[in-house]
Every structure is written in C-alpha cells, then in structure tokens.
PDB file of C-alpha atoms and ligand atoms in Angstrom:
ATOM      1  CA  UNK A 524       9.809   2.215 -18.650  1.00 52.00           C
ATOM      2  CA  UNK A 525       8.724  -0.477 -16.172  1.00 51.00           C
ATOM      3  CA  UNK A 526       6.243  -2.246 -18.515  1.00 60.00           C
ATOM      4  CA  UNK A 527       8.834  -4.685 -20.439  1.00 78.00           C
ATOM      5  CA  UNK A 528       9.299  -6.580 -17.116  1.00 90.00           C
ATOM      6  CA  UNK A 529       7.481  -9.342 -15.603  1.00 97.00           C
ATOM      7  CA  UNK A 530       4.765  -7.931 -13.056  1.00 98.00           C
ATOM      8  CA  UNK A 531       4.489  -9.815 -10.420  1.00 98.00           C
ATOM      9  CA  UNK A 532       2.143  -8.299  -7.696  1.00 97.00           C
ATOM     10  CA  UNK A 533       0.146  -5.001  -7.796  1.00 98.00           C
ATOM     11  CA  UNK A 534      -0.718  -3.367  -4.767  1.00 97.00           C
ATOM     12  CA  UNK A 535      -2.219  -0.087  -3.745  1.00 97.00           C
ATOM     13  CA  UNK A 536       0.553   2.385  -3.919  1.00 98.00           C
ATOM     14  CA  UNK A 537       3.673  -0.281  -4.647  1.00 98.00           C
ATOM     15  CA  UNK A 538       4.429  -2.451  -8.160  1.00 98.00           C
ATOM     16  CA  UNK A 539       6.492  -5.698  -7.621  1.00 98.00           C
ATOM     17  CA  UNK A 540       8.285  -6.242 -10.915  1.00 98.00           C
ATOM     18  CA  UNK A 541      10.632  -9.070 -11.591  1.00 98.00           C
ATOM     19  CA  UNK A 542      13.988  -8.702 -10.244  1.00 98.00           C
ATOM     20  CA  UNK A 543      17.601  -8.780 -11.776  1.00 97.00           C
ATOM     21  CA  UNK A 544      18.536 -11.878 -10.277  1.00 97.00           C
ATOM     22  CA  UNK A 545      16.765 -15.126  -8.616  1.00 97.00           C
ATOM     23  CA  UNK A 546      15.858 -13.720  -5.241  1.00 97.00           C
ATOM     24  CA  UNK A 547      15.452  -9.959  -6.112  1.00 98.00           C
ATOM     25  CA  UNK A 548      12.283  -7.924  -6.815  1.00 98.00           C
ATOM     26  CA  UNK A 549      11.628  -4.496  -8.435  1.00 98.00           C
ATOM     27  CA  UNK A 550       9.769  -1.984  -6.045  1.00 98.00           C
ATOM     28  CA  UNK A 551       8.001   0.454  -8.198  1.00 98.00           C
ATOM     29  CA  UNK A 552       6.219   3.077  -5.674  1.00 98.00           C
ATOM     30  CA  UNK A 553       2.873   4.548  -7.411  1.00 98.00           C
ATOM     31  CA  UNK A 554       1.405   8.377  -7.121  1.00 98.00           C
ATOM     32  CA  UNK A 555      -1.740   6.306  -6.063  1.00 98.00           C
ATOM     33  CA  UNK A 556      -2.897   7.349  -2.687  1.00 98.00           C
ATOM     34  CA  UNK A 557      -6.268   4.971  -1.411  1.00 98.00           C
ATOM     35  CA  UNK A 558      -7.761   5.294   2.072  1.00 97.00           C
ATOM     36  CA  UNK A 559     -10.475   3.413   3.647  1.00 95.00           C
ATOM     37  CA  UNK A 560      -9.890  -0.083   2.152  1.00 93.00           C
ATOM     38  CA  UNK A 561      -9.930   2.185  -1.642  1.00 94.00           C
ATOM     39  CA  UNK A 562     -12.785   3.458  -0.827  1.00 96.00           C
ATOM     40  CA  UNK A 563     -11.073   6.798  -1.304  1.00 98.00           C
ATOM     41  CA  UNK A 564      -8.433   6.937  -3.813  1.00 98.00           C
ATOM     42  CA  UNK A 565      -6.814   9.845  -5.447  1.00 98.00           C
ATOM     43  CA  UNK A 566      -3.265  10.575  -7.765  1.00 98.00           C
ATOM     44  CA  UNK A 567      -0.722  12.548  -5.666  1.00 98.00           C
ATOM     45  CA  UNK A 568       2.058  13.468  -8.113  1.00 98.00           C
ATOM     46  CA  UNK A 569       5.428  12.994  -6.336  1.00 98.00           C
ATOM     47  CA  UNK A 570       4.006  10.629  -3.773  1.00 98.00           C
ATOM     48  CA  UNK A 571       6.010   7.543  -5.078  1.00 98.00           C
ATOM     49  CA  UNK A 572       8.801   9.440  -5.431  1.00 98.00           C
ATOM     50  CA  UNK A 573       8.787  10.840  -2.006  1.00 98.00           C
ATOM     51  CA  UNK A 574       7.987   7.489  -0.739  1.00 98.00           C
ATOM     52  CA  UNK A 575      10.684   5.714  -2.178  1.00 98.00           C
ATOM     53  CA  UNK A 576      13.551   8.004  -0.820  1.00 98.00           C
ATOM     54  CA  UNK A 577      12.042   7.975   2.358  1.00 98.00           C
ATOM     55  CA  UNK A 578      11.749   4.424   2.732  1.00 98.00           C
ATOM     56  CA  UNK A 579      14.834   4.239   1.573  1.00 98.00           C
ATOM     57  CA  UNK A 580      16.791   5.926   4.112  1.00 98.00           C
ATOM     58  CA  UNK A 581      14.347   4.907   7.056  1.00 98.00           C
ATOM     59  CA  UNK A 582      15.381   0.945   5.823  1.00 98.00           C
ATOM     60  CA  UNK A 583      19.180   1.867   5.315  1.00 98.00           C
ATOM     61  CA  UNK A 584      19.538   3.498   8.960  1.00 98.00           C
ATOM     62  CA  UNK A 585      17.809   0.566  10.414  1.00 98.00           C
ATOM     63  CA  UNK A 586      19.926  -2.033   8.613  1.00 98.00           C
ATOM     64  CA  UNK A 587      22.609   0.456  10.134  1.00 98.00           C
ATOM     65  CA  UNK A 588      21.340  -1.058  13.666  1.00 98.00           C
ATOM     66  CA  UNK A 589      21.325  -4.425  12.620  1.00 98.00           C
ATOM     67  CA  UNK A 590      17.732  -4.394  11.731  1.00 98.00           C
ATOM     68  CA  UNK A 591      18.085  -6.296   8.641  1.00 98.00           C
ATOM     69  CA  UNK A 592      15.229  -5.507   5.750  1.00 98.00           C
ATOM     70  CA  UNK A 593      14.387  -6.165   2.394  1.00 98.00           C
ATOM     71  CA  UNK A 594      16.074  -3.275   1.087  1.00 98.00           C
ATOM     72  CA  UNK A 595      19.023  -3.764  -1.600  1.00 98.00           C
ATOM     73  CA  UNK A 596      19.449  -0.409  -3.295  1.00 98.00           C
ATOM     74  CA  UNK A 597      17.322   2.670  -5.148  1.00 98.00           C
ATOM     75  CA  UNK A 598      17.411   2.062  -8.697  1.00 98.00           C
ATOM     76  CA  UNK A 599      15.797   5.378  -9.764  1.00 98.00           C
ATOM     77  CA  UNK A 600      13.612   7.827  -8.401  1.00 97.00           C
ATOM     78  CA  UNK A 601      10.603   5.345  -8.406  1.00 98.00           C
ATOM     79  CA  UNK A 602      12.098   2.049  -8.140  1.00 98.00           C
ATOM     80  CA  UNK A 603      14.093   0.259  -5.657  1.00 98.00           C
ATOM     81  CA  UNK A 604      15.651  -3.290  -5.401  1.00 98.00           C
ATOM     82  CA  UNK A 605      14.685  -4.931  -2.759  1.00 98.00           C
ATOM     83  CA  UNK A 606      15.528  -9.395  -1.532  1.00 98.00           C
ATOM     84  CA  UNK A 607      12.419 -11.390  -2.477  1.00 98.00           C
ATOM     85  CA  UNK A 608      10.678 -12.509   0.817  1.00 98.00           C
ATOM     86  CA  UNK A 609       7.754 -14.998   1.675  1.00 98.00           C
ATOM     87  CA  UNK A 610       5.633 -12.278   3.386  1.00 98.00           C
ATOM     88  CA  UNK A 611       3.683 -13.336   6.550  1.00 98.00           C
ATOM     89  CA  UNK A 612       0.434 -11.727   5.640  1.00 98.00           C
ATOM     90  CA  UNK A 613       0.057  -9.978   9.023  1.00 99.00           C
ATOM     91  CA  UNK A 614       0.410  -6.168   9.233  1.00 98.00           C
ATOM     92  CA  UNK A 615       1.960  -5.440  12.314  1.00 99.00           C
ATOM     93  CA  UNK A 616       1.248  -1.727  13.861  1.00 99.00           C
ATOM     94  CA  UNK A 617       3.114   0.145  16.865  1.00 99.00           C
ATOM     95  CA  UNK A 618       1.163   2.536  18.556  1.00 99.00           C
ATOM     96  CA  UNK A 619       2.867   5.148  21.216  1.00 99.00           C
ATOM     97  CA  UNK A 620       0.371   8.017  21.015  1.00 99.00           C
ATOM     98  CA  UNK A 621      -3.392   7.226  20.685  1.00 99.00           C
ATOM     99  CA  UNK A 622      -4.552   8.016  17.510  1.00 98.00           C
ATOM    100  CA  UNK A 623      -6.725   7.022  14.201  1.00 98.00           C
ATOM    101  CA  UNK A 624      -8.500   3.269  15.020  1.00 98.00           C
ATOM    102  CA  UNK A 625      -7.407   2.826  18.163  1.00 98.00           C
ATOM    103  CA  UNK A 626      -8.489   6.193  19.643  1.00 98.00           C
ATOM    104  CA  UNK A 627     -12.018   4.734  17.748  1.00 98.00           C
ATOM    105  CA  UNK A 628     -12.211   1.539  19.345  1.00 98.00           C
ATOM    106  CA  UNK A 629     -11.635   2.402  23.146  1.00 98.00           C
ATOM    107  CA  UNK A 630     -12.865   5.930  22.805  1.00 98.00           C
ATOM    108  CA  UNK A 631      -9.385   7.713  23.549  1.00 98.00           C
ATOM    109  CA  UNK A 632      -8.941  10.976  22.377  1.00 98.00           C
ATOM    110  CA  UNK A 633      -6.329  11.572  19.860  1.00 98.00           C
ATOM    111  CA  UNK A 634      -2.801  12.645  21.077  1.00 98.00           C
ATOM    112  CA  UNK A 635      -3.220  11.034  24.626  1.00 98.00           C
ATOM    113  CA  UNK A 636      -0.150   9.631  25.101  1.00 98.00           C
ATOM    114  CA  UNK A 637       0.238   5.732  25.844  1.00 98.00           C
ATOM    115  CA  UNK A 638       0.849   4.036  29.102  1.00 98.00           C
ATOM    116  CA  UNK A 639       3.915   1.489  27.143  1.00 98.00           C
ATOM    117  CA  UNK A 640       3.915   0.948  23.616  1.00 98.00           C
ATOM    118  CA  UNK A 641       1.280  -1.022  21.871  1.00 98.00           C
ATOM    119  CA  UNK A 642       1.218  -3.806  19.275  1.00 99.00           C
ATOM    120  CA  UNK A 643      -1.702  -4.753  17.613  1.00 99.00           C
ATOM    121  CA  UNK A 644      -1.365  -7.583  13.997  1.00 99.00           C
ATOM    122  CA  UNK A 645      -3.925  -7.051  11.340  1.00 98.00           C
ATOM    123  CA  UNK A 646      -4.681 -10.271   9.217  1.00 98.00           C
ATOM    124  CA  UNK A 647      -3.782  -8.601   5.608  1.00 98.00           C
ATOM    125  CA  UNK A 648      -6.900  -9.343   3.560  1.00 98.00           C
ATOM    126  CA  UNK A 649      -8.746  -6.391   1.642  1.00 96.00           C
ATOM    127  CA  UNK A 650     -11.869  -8.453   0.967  1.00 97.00           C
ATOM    128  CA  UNK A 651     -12.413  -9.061   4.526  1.00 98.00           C
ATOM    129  CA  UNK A 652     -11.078  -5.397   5.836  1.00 97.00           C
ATOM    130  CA  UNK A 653      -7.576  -6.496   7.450  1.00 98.00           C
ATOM    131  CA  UNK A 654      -9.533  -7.576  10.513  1.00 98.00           C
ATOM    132  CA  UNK A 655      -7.183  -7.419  13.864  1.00 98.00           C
ATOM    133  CA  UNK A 656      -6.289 -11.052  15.174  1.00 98.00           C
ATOM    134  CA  UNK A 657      -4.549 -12.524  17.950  1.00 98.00           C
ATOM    135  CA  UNK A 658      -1.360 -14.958  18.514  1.00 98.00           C
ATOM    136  CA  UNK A 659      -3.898 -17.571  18.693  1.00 98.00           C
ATOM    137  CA  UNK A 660      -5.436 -16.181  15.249  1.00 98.00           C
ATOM    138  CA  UNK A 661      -1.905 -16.745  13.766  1.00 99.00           C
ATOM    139  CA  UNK A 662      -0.309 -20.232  15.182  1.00 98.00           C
ATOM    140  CA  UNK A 663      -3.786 -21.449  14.445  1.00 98.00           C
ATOM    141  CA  UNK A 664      -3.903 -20.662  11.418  1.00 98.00           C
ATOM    142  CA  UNK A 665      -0.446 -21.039  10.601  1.00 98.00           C
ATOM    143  CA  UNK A 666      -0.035 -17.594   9.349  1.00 98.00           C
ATOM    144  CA  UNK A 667       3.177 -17.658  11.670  1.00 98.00           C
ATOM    145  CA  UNK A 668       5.078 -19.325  14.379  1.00 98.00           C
ATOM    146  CA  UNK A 669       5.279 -18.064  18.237  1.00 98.00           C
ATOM    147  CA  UNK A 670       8.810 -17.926  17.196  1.00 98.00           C
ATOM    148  CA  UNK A 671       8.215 -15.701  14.461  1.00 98.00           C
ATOM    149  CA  UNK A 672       5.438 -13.943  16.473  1.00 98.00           C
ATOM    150  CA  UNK A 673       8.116 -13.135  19.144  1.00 98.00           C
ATOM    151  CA  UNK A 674      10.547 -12.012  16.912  1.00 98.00           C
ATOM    152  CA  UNK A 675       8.477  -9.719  15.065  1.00 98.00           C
ATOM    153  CA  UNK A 676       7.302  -8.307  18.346  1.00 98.00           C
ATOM    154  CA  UNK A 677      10.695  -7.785  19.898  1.00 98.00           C
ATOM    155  CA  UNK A 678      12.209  -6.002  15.819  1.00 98.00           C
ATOM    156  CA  UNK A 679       8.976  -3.739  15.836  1.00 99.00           C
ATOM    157  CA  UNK A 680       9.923  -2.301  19.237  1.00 98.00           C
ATOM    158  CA  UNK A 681      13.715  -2.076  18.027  1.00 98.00           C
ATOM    159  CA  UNK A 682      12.380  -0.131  15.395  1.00 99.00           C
ATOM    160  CA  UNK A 683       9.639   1.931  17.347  1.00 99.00           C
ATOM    161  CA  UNK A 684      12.698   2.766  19.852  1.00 98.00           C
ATOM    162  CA  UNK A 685      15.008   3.666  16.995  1.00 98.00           C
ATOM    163  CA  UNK A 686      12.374   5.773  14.707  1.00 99.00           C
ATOM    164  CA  UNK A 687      11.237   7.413  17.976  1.00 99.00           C
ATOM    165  CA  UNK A 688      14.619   9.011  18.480  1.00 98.00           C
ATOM    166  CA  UNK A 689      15.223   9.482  14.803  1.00 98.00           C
ATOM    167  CA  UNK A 690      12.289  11.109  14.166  1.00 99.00           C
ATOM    168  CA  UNK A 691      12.689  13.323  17.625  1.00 98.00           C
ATOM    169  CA  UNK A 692      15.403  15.171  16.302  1.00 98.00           C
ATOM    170  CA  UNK A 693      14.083  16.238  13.854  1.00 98.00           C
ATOM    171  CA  UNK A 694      10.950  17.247  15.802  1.00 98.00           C
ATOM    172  CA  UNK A 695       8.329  14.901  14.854  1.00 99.00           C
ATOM    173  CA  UNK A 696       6.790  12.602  17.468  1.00 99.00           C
ATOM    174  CA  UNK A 697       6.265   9.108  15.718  1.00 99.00           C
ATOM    175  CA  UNK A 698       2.848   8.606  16.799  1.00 99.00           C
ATOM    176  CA  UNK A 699       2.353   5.181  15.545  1.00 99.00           C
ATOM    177  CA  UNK A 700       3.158   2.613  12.200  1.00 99.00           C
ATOM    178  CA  UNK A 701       2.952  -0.348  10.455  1.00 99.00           C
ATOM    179  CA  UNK A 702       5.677  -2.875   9.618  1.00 99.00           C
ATOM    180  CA  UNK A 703       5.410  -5.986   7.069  1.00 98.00           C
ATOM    181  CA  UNK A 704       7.680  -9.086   7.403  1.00 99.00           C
ATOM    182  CA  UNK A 705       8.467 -11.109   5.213  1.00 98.00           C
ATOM    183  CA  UNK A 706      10.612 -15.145   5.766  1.00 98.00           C
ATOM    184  CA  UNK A 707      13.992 -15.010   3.989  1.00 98.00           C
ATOM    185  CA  UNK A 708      15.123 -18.980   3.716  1.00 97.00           C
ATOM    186  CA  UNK A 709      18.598 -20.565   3.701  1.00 94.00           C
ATOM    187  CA  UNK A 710      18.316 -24.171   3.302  1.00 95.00           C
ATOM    188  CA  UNK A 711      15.502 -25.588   5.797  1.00 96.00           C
ATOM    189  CA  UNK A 712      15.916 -22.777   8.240  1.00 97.00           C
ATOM    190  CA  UNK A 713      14.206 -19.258   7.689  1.00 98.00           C
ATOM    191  CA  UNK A 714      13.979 -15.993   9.424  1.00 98.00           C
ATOM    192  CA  UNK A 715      12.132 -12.844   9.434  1.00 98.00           C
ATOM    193  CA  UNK A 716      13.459  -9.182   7.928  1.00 98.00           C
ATOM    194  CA  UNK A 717      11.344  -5.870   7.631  1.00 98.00           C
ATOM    195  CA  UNK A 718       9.994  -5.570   4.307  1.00 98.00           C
ATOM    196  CA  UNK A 719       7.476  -2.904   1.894  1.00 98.00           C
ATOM    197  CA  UNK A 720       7.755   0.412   2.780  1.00 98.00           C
ATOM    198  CA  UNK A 721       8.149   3.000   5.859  1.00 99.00           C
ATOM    199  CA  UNK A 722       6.901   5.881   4.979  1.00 98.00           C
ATOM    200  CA  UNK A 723       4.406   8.900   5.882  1.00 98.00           C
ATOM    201  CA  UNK A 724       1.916   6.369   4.396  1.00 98.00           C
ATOM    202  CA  UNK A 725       2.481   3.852   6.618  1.00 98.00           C
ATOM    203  CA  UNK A 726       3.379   6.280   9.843  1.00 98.00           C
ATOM    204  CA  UNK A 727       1.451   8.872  11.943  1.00 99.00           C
ATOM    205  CA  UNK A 728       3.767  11.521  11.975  1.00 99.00           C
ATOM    206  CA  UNK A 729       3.188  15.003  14.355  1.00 99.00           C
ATOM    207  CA  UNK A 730       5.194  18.248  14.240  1.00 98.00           C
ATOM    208  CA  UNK A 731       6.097  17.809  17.954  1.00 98.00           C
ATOM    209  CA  UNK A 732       5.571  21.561  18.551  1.00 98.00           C
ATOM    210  CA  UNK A 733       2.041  22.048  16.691  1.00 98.00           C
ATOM    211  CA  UNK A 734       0.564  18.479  16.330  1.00 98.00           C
ATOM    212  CA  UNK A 735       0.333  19.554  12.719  1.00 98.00           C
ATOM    213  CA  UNK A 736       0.135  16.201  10.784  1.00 98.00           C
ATOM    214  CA  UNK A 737       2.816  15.562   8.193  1.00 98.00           C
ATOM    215  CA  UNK A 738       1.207  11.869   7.135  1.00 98.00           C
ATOM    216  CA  UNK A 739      -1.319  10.020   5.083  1.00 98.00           C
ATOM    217  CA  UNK A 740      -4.001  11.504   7.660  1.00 98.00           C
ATOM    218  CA  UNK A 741      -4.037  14.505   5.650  1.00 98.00           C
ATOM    219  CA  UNK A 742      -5.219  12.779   2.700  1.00 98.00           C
ATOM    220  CA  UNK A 743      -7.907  10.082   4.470  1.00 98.00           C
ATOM    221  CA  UNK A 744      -8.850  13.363   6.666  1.00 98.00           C
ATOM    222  CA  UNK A 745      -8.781  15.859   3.494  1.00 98.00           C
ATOM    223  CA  UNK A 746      -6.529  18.051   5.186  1.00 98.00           C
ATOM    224  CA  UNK A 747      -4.569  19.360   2.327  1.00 97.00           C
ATOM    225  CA  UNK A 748      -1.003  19.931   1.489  1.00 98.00           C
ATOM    226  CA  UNK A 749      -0.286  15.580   1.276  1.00 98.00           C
ATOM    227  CA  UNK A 750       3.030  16.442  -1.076  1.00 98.00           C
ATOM    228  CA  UNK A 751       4.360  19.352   0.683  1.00 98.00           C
ATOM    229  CA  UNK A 752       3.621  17.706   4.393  1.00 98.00           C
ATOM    230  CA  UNK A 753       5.706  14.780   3.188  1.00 98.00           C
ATOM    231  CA  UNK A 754       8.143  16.671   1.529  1.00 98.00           C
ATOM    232  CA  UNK A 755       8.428  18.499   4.690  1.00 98.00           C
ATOM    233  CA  UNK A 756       9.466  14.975   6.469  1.00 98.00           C
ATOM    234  CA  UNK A 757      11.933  14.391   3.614  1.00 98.00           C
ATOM    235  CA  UNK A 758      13.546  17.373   4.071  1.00 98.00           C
ATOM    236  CA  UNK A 759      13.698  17.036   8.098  1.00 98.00           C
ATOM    237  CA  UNK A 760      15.375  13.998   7.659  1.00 98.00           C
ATOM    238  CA  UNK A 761      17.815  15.506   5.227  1.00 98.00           C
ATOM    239  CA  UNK A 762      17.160  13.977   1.925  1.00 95.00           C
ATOM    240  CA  UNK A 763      15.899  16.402   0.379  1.00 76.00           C
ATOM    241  CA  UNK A 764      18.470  16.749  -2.344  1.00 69.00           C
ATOM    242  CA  UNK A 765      16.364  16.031  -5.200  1.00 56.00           C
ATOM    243  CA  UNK A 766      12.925  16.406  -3.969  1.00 57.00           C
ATOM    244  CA  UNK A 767      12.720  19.927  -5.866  1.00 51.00           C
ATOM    245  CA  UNK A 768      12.099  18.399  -9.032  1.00 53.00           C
ATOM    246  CA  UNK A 769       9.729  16.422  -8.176  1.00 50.00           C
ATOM    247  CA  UNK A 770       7.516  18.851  -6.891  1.00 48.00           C
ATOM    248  CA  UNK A 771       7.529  21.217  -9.651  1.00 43.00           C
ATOM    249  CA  UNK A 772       7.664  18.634 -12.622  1.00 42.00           C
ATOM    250  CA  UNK A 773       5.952  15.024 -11.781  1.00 44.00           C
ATOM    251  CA  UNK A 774       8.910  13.207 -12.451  1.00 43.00           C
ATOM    252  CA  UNK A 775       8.702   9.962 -13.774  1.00 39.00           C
TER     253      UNK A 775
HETATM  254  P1  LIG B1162      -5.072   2.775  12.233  1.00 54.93           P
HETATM  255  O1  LIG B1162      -5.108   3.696  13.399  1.00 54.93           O
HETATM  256  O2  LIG B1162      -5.955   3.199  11.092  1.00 54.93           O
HETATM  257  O3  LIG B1162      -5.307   1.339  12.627  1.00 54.93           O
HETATM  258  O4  LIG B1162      -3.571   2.835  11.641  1.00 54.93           O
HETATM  259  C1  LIG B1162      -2.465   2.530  12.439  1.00 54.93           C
HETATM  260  C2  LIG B1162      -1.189   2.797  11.656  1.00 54.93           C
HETATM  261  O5  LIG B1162      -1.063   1.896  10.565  1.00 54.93           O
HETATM  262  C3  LIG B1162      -1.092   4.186  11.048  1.00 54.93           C
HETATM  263  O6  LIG B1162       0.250   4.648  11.194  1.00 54.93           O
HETATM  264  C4  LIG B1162      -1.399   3.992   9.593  1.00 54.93           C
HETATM  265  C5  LIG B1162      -0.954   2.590   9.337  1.00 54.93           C
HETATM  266  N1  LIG B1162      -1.805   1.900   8.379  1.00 54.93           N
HETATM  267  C6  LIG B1162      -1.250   1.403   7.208  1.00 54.93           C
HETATM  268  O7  LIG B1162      -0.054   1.560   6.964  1.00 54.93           O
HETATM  269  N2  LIG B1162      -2.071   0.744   6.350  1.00 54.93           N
HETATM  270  C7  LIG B1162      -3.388   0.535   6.576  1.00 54.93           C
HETATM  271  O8  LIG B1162      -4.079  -0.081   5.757  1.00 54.93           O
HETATM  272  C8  LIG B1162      -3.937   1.057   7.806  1.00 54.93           C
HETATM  273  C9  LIG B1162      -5.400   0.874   8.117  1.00 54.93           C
HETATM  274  C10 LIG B1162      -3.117   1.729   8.675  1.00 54.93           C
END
C-alpha cells in the first residue's frame, strides 16, 4: 500500500513517506514497539493504529489553542499528512510527577509529585543514547537558538497545562512527555511548531484513581495489556469509534 512512494526516513515506530505536495510528508505509524534504545523490541498489532488517532486528536485540540503543529489531516487508519519541518534534533520532555529516568537519576520514588513542572532536552542521537544536554549544549552547538530554546520552553508548558486538564477529565494524571519541534520557514524567517507524535508512547499516563499505567511503561516494564491500556486512553478521550476493528482484526 505504502511501498510505491518515496521513503524518506524510517524511524522506530513512524515511516516518513513522500508527501502529496512540496512541503507535505506521509506519517505511516508502525505496530513496532522498541524500548531501551531497541534493545527491546516487539510487534503490537493495533499500536500504529491507535497511535495515529490519538495523535491525531491530541495535535487537532492543541492547534484548537493556537498551538500550531505539524498535523494536516488522517489519511487512513495508519497514515496521516502532516507539513514537512526541519526538526531540531532535541527531544524535549515535561515532567509533573516523578517517574521513569528521572525518579532514577535523583533517587525519587515514582508518583511523588513535583515541586513546578520540569523540562529536561535530550540531544536525539541513538548511537550515543539521546544523552540530556543543556542550553549551552544547544546554542553551542547550534542545534538551536535561545530564541528557539525559549519558545519551545514556553509551547511545552502550553501544552503540559492544556494536556493536564484534558487528560484530567477524563481521569488520567499526565505524568510526564516528550515533544519534537521541528522549523517551518517563510522566506528568511522561520519558526517552531510541534511535530511526530503524542501518544501513550511518548506520555506517562496514570489512571488517577489506581495509578494503573495506561502507557508504553507497560511494554518496557512487561506489564501486559499494551493494546487494551491504550485503547483504554482512546476511548477516554472519546475516539473510540473505530478502534473495535482494530483490536479484533489487525487492520492494515
Ligand atoms: P524517561 O523518564 O525515560 O526519561 O522518559 C520521559 C518521557 O519521555 C516519558 O513520557 C517517555 C518519553 N520518552 C519518549 O517518548 N522517547 C524516549 O526515547 C524516551 C527515553 C522517553
């Protein structure tokens, strides 16, 4: 189905096929779930699936607020269009709850809740293990601007403050994610919009009442129940229209 196009970058769990137009990119989502730097890697049918639609309506009700994103349209139940961006190789996490490498690092137990918010960048490189880095880490090595720094630190908190309540309602504390950005040019002068994916693979997401985890920690953890925990979020968020199928079939 996707093969006749033009690949242009394969990731992990995501395909970036050639686009319809100049400026446009193909977002295939895979079943392919890896943990640890693919150390651990397994085939979650419905994943992708699941993963698109999510991301999808996380993106839409953010562009809703005026937080503007790569996102263009779903094209099918795997594939979405999304604007062509020059990403800033920096993975940029928001952390409210302790949790995962930061309850490692400082020895905080998981679910202790955080003084303020906290925003850590991660230099994206697998060979070198997306090693954390500082402001002075990225102006020096021209990964990004202070400009850009502060505007990606000022959107992730719009979105931390937006998911947070989104994601209360439908009672699941947002424990912590990760954004990408990527530059978006018009003539000489650029700016910065959300871009890849938000999605239980990219988020820590708690059942507010048990702590159960309905995220990718059940799969680097071994938990169990990966598809139904983020089917559960789908259907929370009330898009879960035509996640049946998916379960019961492996939909391509
Ligand atoms: P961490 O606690 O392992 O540093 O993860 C922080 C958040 O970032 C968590 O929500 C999971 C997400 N994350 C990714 O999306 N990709 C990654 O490669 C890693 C390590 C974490």
């Amino acid at each position: 189905m996707s093969s006749r196009r033009k690949k242009i970058y394969e990731g992990k769990a995501k395909i970036l096929y050639e686009g319809p137009e100049p400026g446009t990119l193909i977002q295939y989502f895979k079943d392919d779930a890896t943990a640890f730097n693919a150390q651990k890697k397994a085939v979650l049918e419905g994943k992708g699936v699941l993963n698109n639609r999510i991301s999808e309506y996380i993106m839409t009700r953010l562009n809703g607020i005026g937080v503007q994103n790569h996102f263009i349209r779903r094209l099918n139940l795997r594939e979405q269009l999304i604007k062509e961006v020059e990403i800033i190789p920096l993975e940029v996490v928001c952390r409210n709850v302790a949790a995962g490498s930061l309850a490692t690092r400082f020895g905080l137990p998981e679910g202790q809740a955080l003084p303020r918010s906290i925003i850590e960048f991660y230099y994206k490189d697998d060979k070198l293990n997306d090693p954390m880095c500082t402001e002075e880490h990225i102006t020096a090595f021209n990964w990004a601007s202070t400009q850009e720094i502060d505007d990606m630190l000022a959107l992730t908190l719009r979105v931390n403050d937006f998911l947070s309540g989104l994601f209360a309602g439908v009672g699941i504390t947002l424990v912590d994610f990760k954004v990408e950005y990527g530059r978006v040019w018009d003539g000489d002068f650029s700016k910065l919009i959300l871009a890849d994916e938000i999605s239980p693979d990219s988020c820590r997401l708690w059942d507010t009442v048990s702590n159960e985890k309905l995220d990718k920690d059940r799969f680097r953890r071994d938990l169990g129940n990966v598809i139904e925990s983020y089917t559960e979020v789908a259907r929370r968020l009330g898009i879960m229209k035509e996640m049946p199928t998916v379960i019961q079939g492996g939909v391509q």
